[in-house]
PDB file of C-alpha atoms in Angstrom:
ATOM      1  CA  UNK A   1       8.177   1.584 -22.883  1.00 46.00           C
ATOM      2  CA  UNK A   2       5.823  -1.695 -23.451  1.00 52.00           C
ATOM      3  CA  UNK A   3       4.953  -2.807 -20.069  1.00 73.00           C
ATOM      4  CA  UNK A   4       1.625  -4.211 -19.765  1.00 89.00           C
ATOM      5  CA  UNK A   5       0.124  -2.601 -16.334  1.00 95.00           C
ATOM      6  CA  UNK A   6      -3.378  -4.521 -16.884  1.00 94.00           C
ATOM      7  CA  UNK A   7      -4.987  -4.891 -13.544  1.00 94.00           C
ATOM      8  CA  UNK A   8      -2.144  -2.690 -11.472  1.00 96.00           C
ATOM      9  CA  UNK A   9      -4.326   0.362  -9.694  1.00 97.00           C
ATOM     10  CA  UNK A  10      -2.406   3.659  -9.307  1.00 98.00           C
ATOM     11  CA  UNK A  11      -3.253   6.449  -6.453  1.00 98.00           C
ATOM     12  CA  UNK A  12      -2.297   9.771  -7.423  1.00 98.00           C
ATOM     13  CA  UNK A  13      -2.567  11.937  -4.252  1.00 98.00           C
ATOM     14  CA  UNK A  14      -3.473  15.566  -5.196  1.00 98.00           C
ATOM     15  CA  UNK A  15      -5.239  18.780  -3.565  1.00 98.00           C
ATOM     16  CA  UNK A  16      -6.163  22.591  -5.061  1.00 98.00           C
ATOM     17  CA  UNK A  17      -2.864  24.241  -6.977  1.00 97.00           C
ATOM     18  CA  UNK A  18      -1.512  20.840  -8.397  1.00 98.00           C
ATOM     19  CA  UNK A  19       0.774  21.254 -11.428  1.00 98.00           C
ATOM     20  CA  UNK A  20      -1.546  20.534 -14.181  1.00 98.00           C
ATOM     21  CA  UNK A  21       1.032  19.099 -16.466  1.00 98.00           C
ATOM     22  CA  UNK A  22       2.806  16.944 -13.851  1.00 98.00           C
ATOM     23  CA  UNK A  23      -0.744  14.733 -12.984  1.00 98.00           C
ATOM     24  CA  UNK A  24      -1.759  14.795 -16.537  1.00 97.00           C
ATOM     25  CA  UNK A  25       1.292  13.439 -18.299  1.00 98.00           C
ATOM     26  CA  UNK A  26       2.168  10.381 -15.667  1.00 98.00           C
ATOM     27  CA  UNK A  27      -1.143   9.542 -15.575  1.00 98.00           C
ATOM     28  CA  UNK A  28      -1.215   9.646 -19.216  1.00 98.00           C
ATOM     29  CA  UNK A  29       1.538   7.265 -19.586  1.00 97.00           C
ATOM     30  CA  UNK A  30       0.153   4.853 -16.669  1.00 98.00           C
ATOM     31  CA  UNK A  31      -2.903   4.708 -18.776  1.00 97.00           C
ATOM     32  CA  UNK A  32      -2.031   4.088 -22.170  1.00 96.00           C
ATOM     33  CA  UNK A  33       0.220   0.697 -20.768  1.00 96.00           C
ATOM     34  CA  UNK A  34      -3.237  -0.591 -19.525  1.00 96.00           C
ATOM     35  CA  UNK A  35      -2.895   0.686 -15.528  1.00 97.00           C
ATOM     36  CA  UNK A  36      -6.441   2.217 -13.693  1.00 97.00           C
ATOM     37  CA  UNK A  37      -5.287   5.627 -12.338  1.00 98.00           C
ATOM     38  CA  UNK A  38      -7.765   7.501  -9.733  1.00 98.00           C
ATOM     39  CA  UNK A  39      -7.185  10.847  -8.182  1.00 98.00           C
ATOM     40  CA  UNK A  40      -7.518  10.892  -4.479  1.00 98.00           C
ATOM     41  CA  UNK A  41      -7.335  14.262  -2.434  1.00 98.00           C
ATOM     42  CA  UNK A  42      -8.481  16.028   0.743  1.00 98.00           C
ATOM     43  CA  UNK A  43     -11.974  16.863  -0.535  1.00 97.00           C
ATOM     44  CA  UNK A  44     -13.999  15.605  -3.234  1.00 97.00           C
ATOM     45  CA  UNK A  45     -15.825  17.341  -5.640  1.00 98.00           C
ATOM     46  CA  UNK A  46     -12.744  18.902  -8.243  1.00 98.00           C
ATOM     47  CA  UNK A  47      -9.069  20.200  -7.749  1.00 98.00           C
ATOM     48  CA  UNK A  48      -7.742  22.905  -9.234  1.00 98.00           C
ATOM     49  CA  UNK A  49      -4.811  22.954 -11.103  1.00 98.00           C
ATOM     50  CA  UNK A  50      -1.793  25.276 -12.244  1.00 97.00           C
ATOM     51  CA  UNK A  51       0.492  25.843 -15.008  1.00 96.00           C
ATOM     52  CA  UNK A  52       3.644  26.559 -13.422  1.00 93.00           C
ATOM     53  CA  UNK A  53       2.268  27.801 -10.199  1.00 91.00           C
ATOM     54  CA  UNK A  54       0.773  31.158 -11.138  1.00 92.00           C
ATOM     55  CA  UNK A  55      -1.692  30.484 -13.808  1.00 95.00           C
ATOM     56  CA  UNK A  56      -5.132  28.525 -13.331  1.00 95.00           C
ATOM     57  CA  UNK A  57      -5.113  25.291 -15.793  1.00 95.00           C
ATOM     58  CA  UNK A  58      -8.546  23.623 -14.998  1.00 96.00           C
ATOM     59  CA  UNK A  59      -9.676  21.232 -13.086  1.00 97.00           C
ATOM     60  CA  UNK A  60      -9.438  17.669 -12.171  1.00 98.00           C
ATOM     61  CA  UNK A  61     -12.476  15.459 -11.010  1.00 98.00           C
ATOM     62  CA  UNK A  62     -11.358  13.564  -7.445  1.00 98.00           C
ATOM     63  CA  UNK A  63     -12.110   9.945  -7.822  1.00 98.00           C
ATOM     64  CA  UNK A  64     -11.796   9.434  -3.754  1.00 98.00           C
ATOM     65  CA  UNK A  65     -10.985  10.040  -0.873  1.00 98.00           C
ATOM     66  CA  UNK A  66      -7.829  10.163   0.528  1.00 98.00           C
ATOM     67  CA  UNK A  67      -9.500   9.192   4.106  1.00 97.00           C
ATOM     68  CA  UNK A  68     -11.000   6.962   2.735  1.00 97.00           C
ATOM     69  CA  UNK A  69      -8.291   4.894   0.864  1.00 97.00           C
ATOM     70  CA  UNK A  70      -6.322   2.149   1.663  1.00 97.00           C
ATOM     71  CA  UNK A  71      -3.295   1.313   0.716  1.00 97.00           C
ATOM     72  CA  UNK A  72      -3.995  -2.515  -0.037  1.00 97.00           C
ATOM     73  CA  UNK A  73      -6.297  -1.021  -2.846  1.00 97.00           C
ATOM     74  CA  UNK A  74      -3.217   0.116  -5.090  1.00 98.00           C
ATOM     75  CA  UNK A  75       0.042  -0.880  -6.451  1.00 97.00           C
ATOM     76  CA  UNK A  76       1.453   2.610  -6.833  1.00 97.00           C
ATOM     77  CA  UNK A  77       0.919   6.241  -5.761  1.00 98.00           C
ATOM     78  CA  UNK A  78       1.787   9.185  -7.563  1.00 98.00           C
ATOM     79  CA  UNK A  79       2.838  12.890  -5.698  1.00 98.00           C
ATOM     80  CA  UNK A  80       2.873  15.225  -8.606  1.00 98.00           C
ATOM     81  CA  UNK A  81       4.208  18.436  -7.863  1.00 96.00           C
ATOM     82  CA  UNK A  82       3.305  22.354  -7.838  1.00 95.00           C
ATOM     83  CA  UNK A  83       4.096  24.224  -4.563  1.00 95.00           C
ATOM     84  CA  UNK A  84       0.262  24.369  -3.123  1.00 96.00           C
ATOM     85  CA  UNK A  85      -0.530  20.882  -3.793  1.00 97.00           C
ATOM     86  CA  UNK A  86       2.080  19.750  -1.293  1.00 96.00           C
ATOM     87  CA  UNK A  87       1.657  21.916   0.707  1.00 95.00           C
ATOM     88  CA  UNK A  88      -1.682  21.378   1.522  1.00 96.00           C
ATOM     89  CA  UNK A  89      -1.072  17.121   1.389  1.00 97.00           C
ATOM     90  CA  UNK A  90       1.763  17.662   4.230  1.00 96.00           C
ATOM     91  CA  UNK A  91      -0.445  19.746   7.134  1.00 96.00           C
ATOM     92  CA  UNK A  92      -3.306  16.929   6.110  1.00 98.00           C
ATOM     93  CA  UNK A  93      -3.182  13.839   8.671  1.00 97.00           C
ATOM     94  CA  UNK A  94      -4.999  11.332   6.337  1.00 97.00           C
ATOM     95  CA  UNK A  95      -2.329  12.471   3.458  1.00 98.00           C
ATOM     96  CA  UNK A  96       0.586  12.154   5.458  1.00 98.00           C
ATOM     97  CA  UNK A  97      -0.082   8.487   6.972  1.00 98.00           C
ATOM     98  CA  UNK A  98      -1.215   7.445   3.305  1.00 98.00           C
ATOM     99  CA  UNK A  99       2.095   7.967   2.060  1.00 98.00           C
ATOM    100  CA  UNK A 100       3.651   7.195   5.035  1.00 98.00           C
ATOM    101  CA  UNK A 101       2.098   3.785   4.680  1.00 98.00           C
ATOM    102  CA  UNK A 102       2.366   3.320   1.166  1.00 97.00           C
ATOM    103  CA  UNK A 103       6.042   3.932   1.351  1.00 98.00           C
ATOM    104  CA  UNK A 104       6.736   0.806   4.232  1.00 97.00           C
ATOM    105  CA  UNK A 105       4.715  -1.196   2.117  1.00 97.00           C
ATOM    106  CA  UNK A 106       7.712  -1.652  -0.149  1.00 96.00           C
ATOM    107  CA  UNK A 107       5.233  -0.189  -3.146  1.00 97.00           C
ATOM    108  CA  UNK A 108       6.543   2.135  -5.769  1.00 97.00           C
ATOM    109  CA  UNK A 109       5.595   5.910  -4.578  1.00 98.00           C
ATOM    110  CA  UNK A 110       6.911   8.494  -7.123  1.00 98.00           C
ATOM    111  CA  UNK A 111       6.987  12.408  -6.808  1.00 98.00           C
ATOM    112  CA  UNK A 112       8.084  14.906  -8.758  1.00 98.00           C
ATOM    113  CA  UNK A 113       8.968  18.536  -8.162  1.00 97.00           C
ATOM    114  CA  UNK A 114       7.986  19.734  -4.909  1.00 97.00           C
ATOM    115  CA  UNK A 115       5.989  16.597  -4.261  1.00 97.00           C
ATOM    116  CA  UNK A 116       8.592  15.443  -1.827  1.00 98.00           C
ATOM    117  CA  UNK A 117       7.726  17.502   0.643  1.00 97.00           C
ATOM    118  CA  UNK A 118       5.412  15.260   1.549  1.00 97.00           C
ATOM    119  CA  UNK A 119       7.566  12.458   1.802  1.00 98.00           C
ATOM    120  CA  UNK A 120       9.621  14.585   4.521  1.00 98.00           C
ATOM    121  CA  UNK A 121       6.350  15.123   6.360  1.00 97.00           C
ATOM    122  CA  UNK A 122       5.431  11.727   6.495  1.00 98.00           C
ATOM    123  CA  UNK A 123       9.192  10.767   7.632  1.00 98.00           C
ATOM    124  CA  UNK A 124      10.153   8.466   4.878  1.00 98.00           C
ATOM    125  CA  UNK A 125      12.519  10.332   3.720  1.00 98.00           C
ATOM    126  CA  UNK A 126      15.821   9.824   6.079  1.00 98.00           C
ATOM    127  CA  UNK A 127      18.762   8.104   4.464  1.00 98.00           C
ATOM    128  CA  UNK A 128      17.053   7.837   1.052  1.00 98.00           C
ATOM    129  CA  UNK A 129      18.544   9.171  -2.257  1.00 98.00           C
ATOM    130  CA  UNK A 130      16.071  11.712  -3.618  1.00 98.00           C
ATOM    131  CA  UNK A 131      16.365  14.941  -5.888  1.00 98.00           C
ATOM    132  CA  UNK A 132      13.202  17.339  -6.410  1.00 98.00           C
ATOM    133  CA  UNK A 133      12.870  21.668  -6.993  1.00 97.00           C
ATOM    134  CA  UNK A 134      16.104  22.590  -6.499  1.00 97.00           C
ATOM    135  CA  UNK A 135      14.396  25.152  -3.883  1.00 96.00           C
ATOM    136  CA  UNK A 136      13.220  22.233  -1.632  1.00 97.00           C
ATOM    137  CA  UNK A 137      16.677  20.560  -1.664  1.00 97.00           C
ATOM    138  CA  UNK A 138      17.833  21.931   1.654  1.00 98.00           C
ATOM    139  CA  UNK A 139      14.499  20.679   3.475  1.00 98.00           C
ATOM    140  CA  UNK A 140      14.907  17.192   2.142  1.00 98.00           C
ATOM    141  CA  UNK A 141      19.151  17.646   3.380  1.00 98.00           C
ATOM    142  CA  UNK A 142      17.220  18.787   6.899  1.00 98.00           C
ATOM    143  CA  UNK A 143      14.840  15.720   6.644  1.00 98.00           C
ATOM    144  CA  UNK A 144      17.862  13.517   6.495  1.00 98.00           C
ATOM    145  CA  UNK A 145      18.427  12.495   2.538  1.00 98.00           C
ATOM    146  CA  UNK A 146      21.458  12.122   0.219  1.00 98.00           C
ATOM    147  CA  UNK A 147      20.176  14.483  -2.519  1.00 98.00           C
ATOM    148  CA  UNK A 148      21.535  14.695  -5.943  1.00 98.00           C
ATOM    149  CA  UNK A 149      20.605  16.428  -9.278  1.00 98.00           C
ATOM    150  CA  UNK A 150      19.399  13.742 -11.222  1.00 97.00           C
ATOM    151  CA  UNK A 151      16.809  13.357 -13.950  1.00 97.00           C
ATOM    152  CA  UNK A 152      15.287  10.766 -12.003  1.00 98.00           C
ATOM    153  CA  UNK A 153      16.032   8.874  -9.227  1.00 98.00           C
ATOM    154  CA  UNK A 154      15.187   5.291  -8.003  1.00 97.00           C
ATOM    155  CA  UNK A 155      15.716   4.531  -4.523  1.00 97.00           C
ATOM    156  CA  UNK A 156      14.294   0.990  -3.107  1.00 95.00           C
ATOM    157  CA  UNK A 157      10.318   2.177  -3.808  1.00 97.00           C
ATOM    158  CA  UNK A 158      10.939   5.657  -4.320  1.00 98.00           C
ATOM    159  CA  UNK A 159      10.981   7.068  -7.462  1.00 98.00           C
ATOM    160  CA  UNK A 160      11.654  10.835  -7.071  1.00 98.00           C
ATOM    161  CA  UNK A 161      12.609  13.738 -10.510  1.00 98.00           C
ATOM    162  CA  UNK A 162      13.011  16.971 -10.518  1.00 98.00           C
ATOM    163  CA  UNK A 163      10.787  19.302 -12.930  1.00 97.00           C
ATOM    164  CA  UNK A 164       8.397  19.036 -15.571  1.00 96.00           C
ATOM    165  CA  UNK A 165      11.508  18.830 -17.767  1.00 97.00           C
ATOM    166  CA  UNK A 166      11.967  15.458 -16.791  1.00 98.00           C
ATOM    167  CA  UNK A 167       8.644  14.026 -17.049  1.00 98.00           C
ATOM    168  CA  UNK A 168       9.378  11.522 -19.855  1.00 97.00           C
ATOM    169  CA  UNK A 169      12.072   9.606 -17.740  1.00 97.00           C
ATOM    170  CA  UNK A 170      10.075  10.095 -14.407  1.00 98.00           C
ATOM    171  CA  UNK A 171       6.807   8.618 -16.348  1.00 97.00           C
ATOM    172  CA  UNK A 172       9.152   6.100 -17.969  1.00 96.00           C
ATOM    173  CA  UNK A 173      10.367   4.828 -14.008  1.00 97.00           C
ATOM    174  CA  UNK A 174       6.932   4.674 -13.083  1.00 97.00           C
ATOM    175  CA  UNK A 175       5.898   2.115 -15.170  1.00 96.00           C
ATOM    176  CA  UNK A 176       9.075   0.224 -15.372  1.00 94.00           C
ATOM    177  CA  UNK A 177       8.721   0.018 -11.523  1.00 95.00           C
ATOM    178  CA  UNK A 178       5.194  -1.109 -11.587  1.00 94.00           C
ATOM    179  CA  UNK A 179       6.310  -3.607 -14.386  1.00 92.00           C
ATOM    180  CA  UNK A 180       8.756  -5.373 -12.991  1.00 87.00           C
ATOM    181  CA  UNK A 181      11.822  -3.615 -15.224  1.00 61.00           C
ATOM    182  CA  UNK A 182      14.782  -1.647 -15.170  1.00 50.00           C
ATOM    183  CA  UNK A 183      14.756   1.768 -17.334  1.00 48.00           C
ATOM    184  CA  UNK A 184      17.815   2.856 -18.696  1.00 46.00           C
ATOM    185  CA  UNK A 185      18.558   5.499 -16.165  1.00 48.00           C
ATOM    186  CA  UNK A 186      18.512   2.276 -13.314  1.00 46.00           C
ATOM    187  CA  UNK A 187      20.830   0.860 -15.807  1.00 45.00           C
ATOM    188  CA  UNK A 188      23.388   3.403 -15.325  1.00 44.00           C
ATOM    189  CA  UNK A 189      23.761   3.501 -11.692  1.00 46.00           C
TER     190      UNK A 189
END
């Protein structure tokens, strides 16, 4: 994965009981091929994070926010998962129009894991191929979307994976949608 992301700016759209592992790594990634990642959430001060939903895992420092952003400030926004984070994002009117408007801006927005549910909230999600949790599966069937059980899947803008599991090959779509590219897994369908 050498893509050169110098000057792209990434959103990452998080709140309390985000899946610590499933910000870190992505943003990880994004960073080390040159992209500026901020954290934006409902609240500023810190977010708390979880390892695999039950146990705390830290904190993250909020960079913005999300009420504050605009969409014209980023290239990409990133919906990492756990089932609070979401949660929270979806009943949030600031959240939901963010992504709302990222995704009609034709800009890559990626979530993983139960990250989607925000997607269905914010009504992008109709007639879109998307996997996630298997246990959110039947909302995003509800919300109107082909799902499948996929690694990762790229969809127009949408770049959607399932676990933690597949974090390498969601990470690796990030960037080669920011970059310009195709990843192998784009190659295949």
């Amino acid at each position: 994965m050498a893509a050169d992301l110098q000057g792209k700016r990434v959103a990452i759209l998080a709140a309390d009981g985000v899946e610590r592992v499933e910000l870190e790594q992505p943003r990880e990634v994004l960073d080390r091929a040159g992209a500026q990642t901020e954290i934006l959430s409902i609240h500023d001060g810190e977010i708390k994070a979880r390892k695999n939903d039950l146990d705390e895992a830290g904190t993250f420092t909020v960079d913005g926010l999300v009420a504050d952003a605009s969409v014209g400030d980023y290239d990409a926004l990133l919906l990492p998962g756990g089932t609070v984070n979401p949660d929270q994002l979806r009943v949030d009117e600031g959240a939901v129009s963010f992504v709302r408007d990222f995704v009609e801006s034709g800009k890559p927005v990626a979530a993983i894991c139960h990250g989607p549910w925000t997607l269905i909230e914010a009504g992008v999600a109709t007639g879109r191929t998307l996997t996630s949790f298997p246990s959110i599966r039947t909302d995003l069937r509800n919300a109107g979307a082909n799902v499948v059980d996929q690694e990762v899947v790229v969809d127009t803008n949408l770049i959607t994976s399932r676990s933690p599991e597949d974090l390498p090959a969601f990470s690796e779509a990030i960037v080669s949608q920011l970059a310009g590219t195709t990843t192998k897994e784009e190659e295949k369908s």
